mmCIF file of C-alpha atoms in Angstrom:
data_model
loop_
_atom_site.group_PDB
_atom_site.id
_atom_site.type_symbol
_atom_site.label_atom_id
_atom_site.label_comp_id
_atom_site.label_asym_id
_atom_site.label_seq_id
_atom_site.Cartn_x
_atom_site.Cartn_y
_atom_site.Cartn_z
ATOM 1 C CA HIS A 154 67.533 -58.030 44.977
ATOM 2 C CA VAL A 155 66.126 -54.702 45.338
ATOM 3 C CA GLN A 156 64.248 -53.577 42.681
ATOM 4 C CA LEU A 157 62.224 -50.191 42.572
ATOM 5 C CA VAL A 158 59.491 -49.808 39.604
ATOM 6 C CA GLU A 159 57.787 -46.786 38.606
ATOM 7 C CA SER A 160 54.036 -46.390 37.919
ATOM 8 C CA GLY A 161 51.764 -43.294 36.909
ATOM 9 C CA GLY A 162 53.315 -41.698 33.847
ATOM 10 C CA GLY A 163 52.021 -40.361 30.875
ATOM 11 C CA SER A 164 51.051 -37.304 28.932
ATOM 12 C CA VAL A 165 49.239 -34.353 30.838
ATOM 13 C CA GLN A 166 47.723 -31.005 29.938
ATOM 14 C CA THR A 167 49.534 -28.065 31.057
ATOM 15 C CA GLY A 168 48.126 -27.035 34.575
ATOM 16 C CA GLY A 169 46.855 -30.870 35.120
ATOM 17 C CA SER A 170 48.294 -33.078 38.108
ATOM 18 C CA ALA A 171 50.482 -36.333 37.548
ATOM 19 C CA ARG A 172 50.653 -39.122 40.344
ATOM 20 C CA LEU A 173 53.529 -41.049 40.046
ATOM 21 C CA SER A 174 54.428 -44.139 42.151
ATOM 22 C CA CYS A 175 57.153 -46.182 43.404
ATOM 23 C CA THR A 176 57.095 -49.872 44.665
ATOM 24 C CA THR A 177 59.896 -50.961 46.307
ATOM 25 C CA SER A 178 60.909 -54.860 47.086
ATOM 26 C CA GLY A 179 63.855 -57.097 48.142
ATOM 27 C CA TYR A 180 64.899 -54.326 51.274
ATOM 28 C CA THR A 181 64.944 -56.773 54.355
ATOM 29 C CA GLY A 182 64.391 -54.285 56.498
ATOM 30 C CA GLY A 183 65.903 -50.742 58.589
ATOM 31 C CA ARG A 184 64.506 -47.699 57.549
ATOM 32 C CA HIS A 185 65.160 -45.675 54.191
ATOM 33 C CA CYS A 186 65.510 -42.401 52.426
ATOM 34 C CA MET A 187 63.278 -41.769 49.153
ATOM 35 C CA ALA A 188 63.938 -39.416 46.413
ATOM 36 C CA TRP A 189 62.358 -38.545 42.978
ATOM 37 C CA SER A 190 64.482 -37.322 40.297
ATOM 38 C CA ARG A 191 63.469 -36.565 36.555
ATOM 39 C CA GLN A 192 65.652 -35.955 33.732
ATOM 40 C CA ALA A 193 64.800 -34.060 30.189
ATOM 41 C CA PRO A 194 66.013 -34.540 27.159
ATOM 42 C CA GLY A 195 69.275 -32.997 26.904
ATOM 43 C CA LYS A 196 69.654 -31.640 30.427
ATOM 44 C CA GLU A 197 71.630 -33.801 33.336
ATOM 45 C CA ARG A 198 69.039 -35.523 36.019
ATOM 46 C CA GLU A 199 67.492 -33.190 38.463
ATOM 47 C CA GLU A 200 66.605 -34.048 41.934
ATOM 48 C CA VAL A 201 63.342 -33.174 42.749
ATOM 49 C CA ALA A 202 62.137 -34.043 45.830
ATOM 50 C CA ARG A 203 63.334 -35.965 48.970
ATOM 51 C CA PHE A 204 62.076 -37.816 52.141
ATOM 52 C CA ASP A 205 64.335 -38.514 54.971
ATOM 53 C CA GLY A 206 62.858 -41.735 56.048
ATOM 54 C CA ASP A 207 61.992 -39.243 59.489
ATOM 55 C CA ARG A 208 59.120 -36.894 58.523
ATOM 56 C CA ASN A 209 61.438 -34.019 56.759
ATOM 57 C CA ALA A 210 60.757 -33.635 52.690
ATOM 58 C CA ASP A 211 62.924 -31.033 50.710
ATOM 59 C CA TYR A 212 61.886 -29.831 47.025
ATOM 60 C CA ALA A 213 64.171 -28.588 44.650
ATOM 61 C CA GLU A 214 62.715 -25.188 43.337
ATOM 62 C CA SER A 215 61.567 -26.071 40.445
ATOM 63 C CA VAL A 216 58.839 -28.072 41.697
ATOM 64 C CA LYS A 217 58.040 -26.384 45.117
ATOM 65 C CA GLY A 218 54.808 -25.892 46.314
ATOM 66 C CA ARG A 219 53.781 -27.885 43.507
ATOM 67 C CA ALA A 220 55.140 -31.504 44.223
ATOM 68 C CA SER A 221 54.911 -33.491 47.503
ATOM 69 C CA ILE A 222 56.338 -36.933 48.576
ATOM 70 C CA SER A 223 54.576 -39.325 50.633
ATOM 71 C CA VAL A 224 54.958 -42.795 51.907
ATOM 72 C CA ASP A 225 52.604 -45.848 51.993
ATOM 73 C CA SER A 226 55.042 -48.396 54.450
ATOM 74 C CA ALA A 227 52.368 -50.813 54.410
ATOM 75 C CA LYS A 228 52.500 -51.154 50.599
ATOM 76 C CA ASN A 229 56.043 -50.824 50.277
ATOM 77 C CA THR A 230 55.712 -47.936 48.159
ATOM 78 C CA PHE A 231 56.339 -44.329 48.352
ATOM 79 C CA GLN A 232 54.745 -41.619 45.839
ATOM 80 C CA LEU A 233 54.774 -38.088 44.256
ATOM 81 C CA GLN A 234 52.298 -35.939 43.609
ATOM 82 C CA MET A 235 52.619 -33.163 40.737
ATOM 83 C CA ASN A 236 50.333 -30.484 40.564
ATOM 84 C CA SER A 237 50.319 -27.321 37.884
ATOM 85 C CA LEU A 238 51.922 -29.235 35.791
ATOM 86 C CA LYS A 239 54.431 -27.155 33.172
ATOM 87 C CA PRO A 240 55.711 -28.258 29.765
ATOM 88 C CA GLU A 241 59.176 -27.878 31.364
ATOM 89 C CA ASP A 242 58.406 -30.272 33.840
ATOM 90 C CA THR A 243 58.274 -33.010 30.701
ATOM 91 C CA ALA A 244 61.139 -35.576 32.072
ATOM 92 C CA VAL A 245 61.842 -39.015 32.592
ATOM 93 C CA TYR A 246 61.136 -39.066 36.099
ATOM 94 C CA TYR A 247 63.483 -41.684 38.445
ATOM 95 C CA CYS A 248 62.575 -42.927 42.051
ATOM 96 C CA ALA A 249 65.624 -43.977 44.227
ATOM 97 C CA ALA A 250 65.828 -45.198 47.655
ATOM 98 C CA ASP A 251 69.073 -45.142 49.753
ATOM 99 C CA ARG A 252 69.230 -47.012 53.009
ATOM 100 C CA ARG A 253 69.295 -44.768 56.162
ATOM 101 C CA VAL A 254 71.370 -45.903 59.282
ATOM 102 C CA GLY A 255 71.690 -43.654 62.506
ATOM 103 C CA GLY A 256 69.902 -41.095 60.461
ATOM 104 C CA ILE A 257 72.043 -40.768 57.914
ATOM 105 C CA CYS A 258 71.353 -41.188 54.145
ATOM 106 C CA TYR A 259 73.329 -43.335 52.639
ATOM 107 C CA GLU A 260 73.757 -42.483 48.866
ATOM 108 C CA SER A 261 76.349 -45.062 47.853
ATOM 109 C CA SER A 262 73.974 -47.006 48.519
ATOM 110 C CA ARG A 263 71.135 -46.065 45.992
ATOM 111 C CA ALA A 264 68.946 -48.280 44.338
ATOM 112 C CA TRP A 265 67.189 -46.602 41.087
ATOM 113 C CA GLY A 266 63.967 -47.524 39.631
ATOM 114 C CA GLN A 267 63.764 -47.767 35.404
ATOM 115 C CA GLY A 268 62.288 -44.429 34.744
ATOM 116 C CA THR A 269 58.481 -43.497 34.129
ATOM 117 C CA GLN A 270 58.004 -41.001 31.068
ATOM 118 C CA VAL A 271 56.006 -37.790 32.024
ATOM 119 C CA THR A 272 55.091 -35.423 28.918
ATOM 120 C CA VAL A 273 52.978 -32.160 29.507
ATOM 121 C CA SER A 274 52.006 -30.247 26.634
#
């Protein structure tokens, strides 16, 4: 049973930083693509960062230059570092992982975490 658990959310002052972590379990092997999304009240879920399981990371324009996704394979975790936080970054942040086969990320296999709240004021 695949499970993802986020941690590291909380209240942050404008201009501050937050480091979110996603701990994965239940994967039996293979490579994965990883992503962070967020959902603010009344808005649709927005993917803010993605790592393709190899060496490429992409970021939404809304966080580009302020966000960084990283992976600690030894600990089965991946992180999202967010700097220069703004009130509009307030949202529930979700981590997700997709199976990666032959260089392709299969979103149909996506597993989600339960979300962690980040509030910037």
